[in-house]
Amino acid sequence: MENNLDRLSIEEIIKKYPFAESFFEENNLDTEGFKDKTFIEFLKHFTDEEIEDMALDLNKLVIDFDEYIKQMKEFLGIQESSGVETLTILPGQDKSGNKEGFDVLEIKKSEMIAIVGPTGSGKSRLLADIEWAAQNDTPTKRTVLINGESPDKKWRFSSNNKLVAQLSQNMNFVMDLSVKDFLELHAKSRMVENIDETVDKIIKEANKLAGEQFNIDTQITALSGGQSRALMIADTAILSSSPIVLIDEIENAGIDRKKALDLLVSSDKIVLMATHDPTLALIADRRIVIKNGGIFNILDTSEDEKDKLEELEKMDKIIQEMRRALRSGEKL
């Protein structure tokens, strides 16, 4: 059986996939007293007489149950994010047709990568190649592998299995919902068990990032740019099933950038960010240098750079405090 259903107890299955109870009800399967058994163990308890009287086809039930779970996951957009351990990029070419300056780039889960280069150099093109799991079929001729292999078609073409969550510079909402309604809607679509607890956690984390606090009753269309970005970063870290997060110029978001990155990395995601900010570039484990549309170099953040990062962070705190004072009408 797929979905590990042969190893999970019925109680564990229902906790993981609450909609499974509908399958039992539709097929008149009373699992009471068998919640600690696997589905196959439950089926084995039926006597020959019960099987005949109920016209049960046990083998078909196993196949149907597995297919039911699979289809419901696809319908609800439920993606097991733990399935992506590594993202690998194989070199393509720059705008002049020259081979990119690396042999292979492997990025592991919970790793943070900065993408740096002049405006128009090709940072967004790299993000797009990753988002579409390029297979030598984009202008750069790059190839993207998932767990060392060519990606399953679901990563490329299925809207229910998003490989990437992309956070752009501008987060514009069009739905007229409160923050609470918006988050509850997303939580329900993910079959979250403790919706209220999850919503409260997202809002709490979002307000740690935002320069100005907001509450659950605020309309999402009334959120400022920074508040919107903070909300979506917290939502992505806690609720999104996408195992890879692409961020475009987080320094322009009006949020606490370091806390945002720490939150995303702590959720076991691969994080790539295009940035012009030296502080963010040095926070990353490595940085990809883009020139003329291609990857020119890949640099590990050195110990000397980490020392410089400490100085940059001190300077950044001073600037942030001055920004706060200006917003509060204080004299500098």
CSV table of C-alpha atoms in Angstrom, one decimal:
chain,number,residue,atom,x,y,z
A,1,MET,CA,0.0,0.0,0.0
A,2,GLU,CA,1.1,3.6,-0.7
A,3,ASN,CA,0.9,6.4,1.8
A,4,ASN,CA,2.3,4.1,4.5
A,5,LEU,CA,-1.2,2.9,5.3
A,6,ASP,CA,0.1,-0.7,5.9
A,7,ARG,CA,2.1,0.5,8.9
A,8,LEU,CA,-0.3,3.0,10.5
A,9,SER,CA,-3.0,2.1,12.9
A,10,ILE,CA,-6.6,3.2,12.0
A,11,GLU,CA,-6.4,5.8,14.7
A,12,GLU,CA,-3.2,7.2,13.3
A,13,ILE,CA,-4.7,7.2,9.8
A,14,ILE,CA,-7.7,9.1,10.9
A,15,LYS,CA,-5.5,11.6,12.8
A,16,LYS,CA,-3.4,12.1,9.7
A,17,TYR,CA,-6.3,12.0,7.2
A,18,PRO,CA,-9.5,12.9,9.0
A,19,PHE,CA,-11.5,12.4,5.8
A,20,ALA,CA,-10.7,8.6,6.0
A,21,GLU,CA,-13.7,8.2,8.3
A,22,SER,CA,-15.9,8.9,5.3
A,23,PHE,CA,-14.5,5.9,3.5
A,24,PHE,CA,-15.3,3.6,6.4
A,25,GLU,CA,-18.9,5.0,6.7
A,26,GLU,CA,-19.5,4.7,2.9
A,27,ASN,CA,-18.4,1.1,2.9
A,28,ASN,CA,-20.3,0.2,6.2
A,29,LEU,CA,-17.0,-0.7,8.0
A,30,ASP,CA,-17.4,-0.4,11.7
A,31,THR,CA,-13.8,0.1,13.0
A,32,GLU,CA,-14.9,0.6,16.7
A,33,GLY,CA,-12.7,-1.6,18.8
A,34,PHE,CA,-10.0,-1.9,16.1
A,35,LYS,CA,-8.5,1.6,16.2
A,36,ASP,CA,-5.2,0.3,17.3
A,37,LYS,CA,-5.0,-2.1,14.4
A,38,THR,CA,-3.8,-1.4,10.8
A,39,PHE,CA,-6.5,-1.4,8.1
A,40,ILE,CA,-5.4,-4.8,6.8
A,41,GLU,CA,-5.4,-6.3,10.3
A,42,PHE,CA,-8.9,-4.9,10.7
A,43,LEU,CA,-10.1,-6.6,7.5
A,44,LYS,CA,-8.7,-9.9,8.7
A,45,HIS,CA,-11.1,-10.0,11.6
A,46,PHE,CA,-14.1,-10.7,9.3
A,47,THR,CA,-15.2,-14.3,9.3
A,48,ASP,CA,-16.0,-16.2,6.0
A,49,GLU,CA,-19.7,-15.9,6.8
A,50,GLU,CA,-19.5,-12.1,7.4
A,51,ILE,CA,-17.5,-11.7,4.2
A,52,GLU,CA,-20.2,-13.6,2.3
A,53,ASP,CA,-23.1,-11.9,4.0
A,54,MET,CA,-21.7,-8.4,3.4
A,55,ALA,CA,-20.4,-9.2,0.0
A,56,LEU,CA,-16.9,-8.0,0.9
A,57,ASP,CA,-14.0,-8.1,-1.4
A,58,LEU,CA,-11.1,-7.6,1.0
A,59,ASN,CA,-8.4,-7.2,-1.7
A,60,LYS,CA,-10.5,-4.6,-3.5
A,61,LEU,CA,-11.1,-2.7,-0.3
A,62,VAL,CA,-7.4,-2.4,0.3
A,63,ILE,CA,-6.8,-1.0,-3.2
A,64,ASP,CA,-9.9,1.3,-3.0
A,65,PHE,CA,-8.8,2.7,0.4
A,66,ASP,CA,-5.3,3.5,-0.8
A,67,GLU,CA,-6.7,5.1,-4.0
A,68,TYR,CA,-9.3,7.1,-1.9
A,69,ILE,CA,-6.5,8.5,0.3
A,70,LYS,CA,-4.4,9.4,-2.7
A,71,GLN,CA,-7.2,11.1,-4.6
A,72,MET,CA,-8.4,13.1,-1.5
A,73,LYS,CA,-4.8,14.3,-0.9
A,74,GLU,CA,-4.6,15.5,-4.5
A,75,PHE,CA,-8.0,17.2,-4.3
A,76,LEU,CA,-7.1,19.0,-1.1
A,77,GLY,CA,-3.6,19.8,-2.2
A,78,ILE,CA,-2.0,17.9,0.7
A,79,GLN,CA,1.7,17.4,0.0
A,80,GLU,CA,4.1,15.5,2.2
A,81,SER,CA,6.8,18.2,2.4
A,82,SER,CA,9.4,15.8,3.9
A,83,GLY,CA,9.7,14.2,0.5
A,84,VAL,CA,12.4,16.7,-0.7
A,85,GLU,CA,15.7,16.3,1.0
A,86,THR,CA,18.0,17.8,-1.6
A,87,LEU,CA,17.6,20.2,-4.6
A,88,THR,CA,20.3,19.8,-7.2
A,89,ILE,CA,21.1,22.3,-10.0
A,90,LEU,CA,23.2,21.2,-13.0
A,91,PRO,CA,24.9,23.9,-15.1
A,92,GLY,CA,23.4,25.5,-18.2
A,93,GLN,CA,24.6,28.6,-20.0
A,94,ASP,CA,24.7,32.3,-19.7
A,95,LYS,CA,23.3,34.9,-22.1
A,96,SER,CA,26.4,34.5,-24.3
A,97,GLY,CA,26.1,30.7,-24.5
A,98,ASN,CA,29.0,30.1,-22.2
A,99,LYS,CA,28.8,27.2,-19.7
A,100,GLU,CA,28.1,28.3,-16.2
A,101,GLY,CA,30.9,28.5,-13.7
A,102,PHE,CA,30.2,25.4,-11.6
A,103,ASP,CA,29.9,21.6,-11.9
A,104,VAL,CA,27.0,20.8,-9.7
A,105,LEU,CA,25.1,22.6,-6.9
A,106,GLU,CA,23.4,20.5,-4.2
A,107,ILE,CA,21.2,22.3,-1.6
A,108,LYS,CA,20.0,20.4,1.4
A,109,LYS,CA,16.9,20.8,3.6
A,110,SER,CA,17.1,23.6,6.2
A,111,GLU,CA,19.9,25.3,4.2
A,112,MET,CA,19.8,29.0,3.3
A,113,ILE,CA,21.2,30.2,0.0
A,114,ALA,CA,21.6,33.9,-1.1
A,115,ILE,CA,21.4,34.8,-4.8
A,116,VAL,CA,23.4,38.0,-5.6
A,117,GLY,CA,24.2,40.0,-8.7
A,118,PRO,CA,23.5,43.3,-10.5
A,119,THR,CA,19.9,44.2,-11.4
A,120,GLY,CA,19.0,42.4,-14.6
A,121,SER,CA,21.8,39.8,-14.2
A,122,GLY,CA,19.4,36.8,-14.1
A,123,LYS,CA,18.5,36.3,-10.4
A,124,SER,CA,14.8,36.0,-11.2
A,125,ARG,CA,15.5,33.6,-14.1
A,126,LEU,CA,17.3,31.2,-11.6
A,127,LEU,CA,14.3,31.4,-9.3
A,128,ALA,CA,12.0,30.6,-12.2
A,129,ASP,CA,14.1,27.6,-13.3
A,130,ILE,CA,13.9,26.2,-9.8
A,131,GLU,CA,10.1,26.9,-9.5
A,132,TRP,CA,9.4,25.0,-12.8
A,133,ALA,CA,12.0,22.3,-12.1
A,134,ALA,CA,13.8,23.0,-15.4
A,135,GLN,CA,14.9,20.1,-17.5
A,136,ASN,CA,17.1,21.7,-20.0
A,137,ASP,CA,14.0,23.3,-21.5
A,138,THR,CA,14.4,27.0,-20.4
A,139,PRO,CA,16.6,29.7,-22.0
A,140,THR,CA,19.4,28.9,-19.5
A,141,LYS,CA,19.4,25.2,-20.3
A,142,ARG,CA,19.7,24.3,-16.6
A,143,THR,CA,18.6,21.0,-15.1
A,144,VAL,CA,17.0,20.7,-11.7
A,145,LEU,CA,17.0,17.4,-9.8
A,146,ILE,CA,14.9,16.5,-6.7
A,147,ASN,CA,16.6,14.1,-4.3
A,148,GLY,CA,19.2,13.5,-7.1
A,149,GLU,CA,16.7,12.4,-9.7
A,150,SER,CA,14.6,14.0,-12.5
A,151,PRO,CA,11.5,15.3,-10.8
A,152,ASP,CA,8.2,13.5,-10.9
A,153,LYS,CA,5.7,15.2,-13.3
A,154,LYS,CA,3.6,16.2,-10.3
A,155,TRP,CA,6.2,18.7,-9.3
A,156,ARG,CA,6.2,20.3,-12.7
A,157,PHE,CA,2.6,20.2,-13.9
A,158,SER,CA,0.2,19.5,-11.0
A,159,SER,CA,-1.3,22.5,-9.3
A,160,ASN,CA,-1.9,20.3,-6.2
A,161,ASN,CA,1.8,19.5,-5.6
A,162,LYS,CA,3.6,22.8,-5.5
A,163,LEU,CA,7.4,22.3,-5.2
A,164,VAL,CA,8.0,25.9,-4.5
A,165,ALA,CA,6.3,28.7,-2.5
A,166,GLN,CA,7.5,32.0,-3.9
A,167,LEU,CA,7.3,35.2,-1.9
A,168,SER,CA,7.6,38.2,-4.3
A,169,GLN,CA,8.3,41.8,-3.4
A,170,ASN,CA,4.6,42.8,-3.6
A,171,MET,CA,2.0,40.8,-1.8
A,172,ASN,CA,-1.4,42.1,-3.0
A,173,PHE,CA,-4.6,40.4,-1.7
A,174,VAL,CA,-7.8,40.5,-3.7
A,175,MET,CA,-10.1,38.6,-1.3
A,176,ASP,CA,-12.1,40.7,1.2
A,177,LEU,CA,-11.5,38.4,4.2
A,178,SER,CA,-10.3,39.1,7.7
A,179,VAL,CA,-6.9,37.7,8.7
A,180,LYS,CA,-8.7,35.1,10.8
A,181,ASP,CA,-11.0,33.9,8.0
A,182,PHE,CA,-8.1,33.8,5.5
A,183,LEU,CA,-5.9,31.7,7.8
A,184,GLU,CA,-8.8,29.4,8.8
A,185,LEU,CA,-9.5,28.8,5.2
A,186,HIS,CA,-6.0,27.7,4.5
A,187,ALA,CA,-5.8,25.6,7.6
A,188,LYS,CA,-8.9,23.8,6.7
A,189,SER,CA,-7.6,23.1,3.2
A,190,ARG,CA,-4.6,21.5,4.9
A,191,MET,CA,-6.7,19.3,7.2
A,192,VAL,CA,-5.2,20.9,10.3
A,193,GLU,CA,-6.5,19.4,13.5
A,194,ASN,CA,-6.1,22.4,15.9
A,195,ILE,CA,-7.2,25.2,13.6
A,196,ASP,CA,-7.5,27.9,16.3
A,197,GLU,CA,-4.1,27.1,17.8
A,198,THR,CA,-2.5,27.2,14.4
A,199,VAL,CA,-4.1,30.5,13.4
A,200,ASP,CA,-3.0,32.0,16.7
A,201,LYS,CA,0.6,30.8,16.1
A,202,ILE,CA,0.7,32.2,12.6
A,203,ILE,CA,-0.5,35.6,13.8
A,204,LYS,CA,1.9,35.6,16.7
A,205,GLU,CA,4.9,34.8,14.4
A,206,ALA,CA,3.7,37.3,11.8
A,207,ASN,CA,3.6,40.1,14.4
A,208,LYS,CA,7.1,39.3,15.5
A,209,LEU,CA,8.2,40.1,11.9
A,210,ALA,CA,6.0,43.1,11.1
A,211,GLY,CA,7.0,46.6,12.0
A,212,GLU,CA,3.4,47.4,13.0
A,213,GLN,CA,1.2,45.0,14.8
A,214,PHE,CA,-2.2,43.8,13.5
A,215,ASN,CA,-4.9,41.5,14.9
A,216,ILE,CA,-7.0,38.6,13.6
A,217,ASP,CA,-10.0,40.9,12.8
A,218,THR,CA,-8.0,43.1,10.4
A,219,GLN,CA,-9.1,42.8,6.8
A,220,ILE,CA,-6.2,41.4,4.7
A,221,THR,CA,-6.9,44.1,2.0
A,222,ALA,CA,-6.1,46.7,4.8
A,223,LEU,CA,-2.7,45.3,5.7
A,224,SER,CA,0.3,47.3,4.8
A,225,GLY,CA,3.0,45.9,2.5
A,226,GLY,CA,5.2,44.9,5.5
A,227,GLN,CA,2.2,43.3,7.3
A,228,SER,CA,1.2,41.4,4.2
A,229,ARG,CA,4.7,40.0,3.7
A,230,ALA,CA,5.0,39.1,7.4
A,231,LEU,CA,1.7,37.3,7.3
A,232,MET,CA,2.6,35.3,4.2
A,233,ILE,CA,6.0,34.4,5.5
A,234,ALA,CA,4.5,33.0,8.8
A,235,ASP,CA,1.8,31.3,6.9
A,236,THR,CA,4.3,29.7,4.5
A,237,ALA,CA,6.6,28.5,7.3
A,238,ILE,CA,3.7,27.0,9.4
A,239,LEU,CA,1.1,25.9,6.9
A,240,SER,CA,2.6,25.6,3.4
A,241,SER,CA,3.4,22.1,2.2
A,242,SER,CA,6.0,23.4,-0.4
A,243,PRO,CA,9.4,22.2,0.6
A,244,ILE,CA,11.3,25.0,-1.2
A,245,VAL,CA,10.8,28.8,-0.5
A,246,LEU,CA,12.0,31.4,-3.0
A,247,ILE,CA,12.2,35.0,-1.7
A,248,ASP,CA,12.8,38.0,-3.9
A,249,GLU,CA,14.4,41.0,-2.1
A,250,ILE,CA,13.2,40.5,1.4
A,251,GLU,CA,15.1,43.6,2.4
A,252,ASN,CA,12.4,45.7,0.8
A,253,ALA,CA,9.6,44.1,2.8
A,254,GLY,CA,9.5,46.3,5.9
A,255,ILE,CA,9.9,43.3,8.2
A,256,ASP,CA,12.4,41.8,10.6
A,257,ARG,CA,14.4,40.0,7.9
A,258,LYS,CA,16.6,37.8,10.2
A,259,LYS,CA,13.6,36.6,12.2
A,260,ALA,CA,11.8,35.8,9.0
A,261,LEU,CA,14.6,33.7,7.6
A,262,ASP,CA,15.1,31.9,11.0
A,263,LEU,CA,11.4,31.0,11.0
A,264,LEU,CA,11.5,29.6,7.4
A,265,VAL,CA,14.7,27.6,8.0
A,266,SER,CA,13.4,26.2,11.3
A,267,SER,CA,10.5,24.7,9.4
A,268,ASP,CA,12.8,22.3,7.5
A,269,LYS,CA,12.5,24.1,4.2
A,270,ILE,CA,15.1,24.9,1.6
A,271,VAL,CA,15.3,28.7,1.4
A,272,LEU,CA,16.8,30.7,-1.5
A,273,MET,CA,16.7,34.5,-1.5
A,274,ALA,CA,17.6,37.0,-4.2
A,275,THR,CA,19.1,40.0,-2.4
A,276,HIS,CA,21.3,43.1,-2.6
A,277,ASP,CA,21.7,43.3,1.1
A,278,PRO,CA,25.2,42.4,2.4
A,279,THR,CA,23.8,41.4,5.8
A,280,LEU,CA,21.3,38.9,4.3
A,281,ALA,CA,24.0,37.6,1.9
A,282,LEU,CA,26.3,36.8,4.8
A,283,ILE,CA,23.6,35.2,6.9
A,284,ALA,CA,23.2,32.6,4.2
A,285,ASP,CA,25.2,29.4,4.3
A,286,ARG,CA,26.3,30.0,0.7
A,287,ARG,CA,25.7,32.6,-2.1
A,288,ILE,CA,25.2,32.1,-5.8
A,289,VAL,CA,26.8,34.9,-7.8
A,290,ILE,CA,24.9,35.7,-11.1
A,291,LYS,CA,26.6,37.5,-14.0
A,292,ASN,CA,25.3,37.9,-17.6
A,293,GLY,CA,22.4,35.5,-17.0
A,294,GLY,CA,24.4,32.7,-15.7
A,295,ILE,CA,25.8,31.4,-12.4
A,296,PHE,CA,29.3,32.8,-12.3
A,297,ASN,CA,30.4,31.4,-8.9
A,298,ILE,CA,29.2,29.7,-5.7
A,299,LEU,CA,30.8,30.9,-2.5
A,300,ASP,CA,30.7,29.5,1.0
A,301,THR,CA,30.3,32.1,3.7
A,302,SER,CA,33.8,32.3,5.4
A,303,GLU,CA,34.7,32.8,9.0
A,304,ASP,CA,36.0,36.2,8.2
A,305,GLU,CA,32.7,37.1,6.6
A,306,LYS,CA,30.9,35.9,9.7
A,307,ASP,CA,33.0,38.3,11.7
A,308,LYS,CA,32.0,41.1,9.3
A,309,LEU,CA,28.4,40.0,9.7
A,310,GLU,CA,28.5,40.7,13.4
A,311,GLU,CA,29.6,44.3,12.6
A,312,LEU,CA,26.9,44.7,9.9
A,313,GLU,CA,24.2,43.4,12.3
A,314,LYS,CA,25.3,46.0,14.9
A,315,MET,CA,25.0,48.7,12.3
A,316,ASP,CA,21.7,47.4,11.2
A,317,LYS,CA,20.3,47.5,14.7
A,318,ILE,CA,21.3,51.2,14.9
A,319,ILE,CA,19.5,51.9,11.6
A,320,GLN,CA,16.4,50.0,12.7
A,321,GLU,CA,16.3,51.9,16.0
A,322,MET,CA,16.6,55.2,14.1
A,323,ARG,CA,13.8,54.1,11.8
A,324,ARG,CA,11.6,53.3,14.7
A,325,ALA,CA,12.3,56.6,16.3
A,326,LEU,CA,11.5,58.5,13.2
A,327,ARG,CA,8.2,56.6,12.9
A,328,SER,CA,7.4,57.5,16.5
A,329,GLY,CA,8.0,61.2,15.9
A,330,GLU,CA,11.1,61.3,18.1
A,331,LYS,CA,14.2,63.4,17.4
A,332,LEU,CA,17.4,61.6,16.3
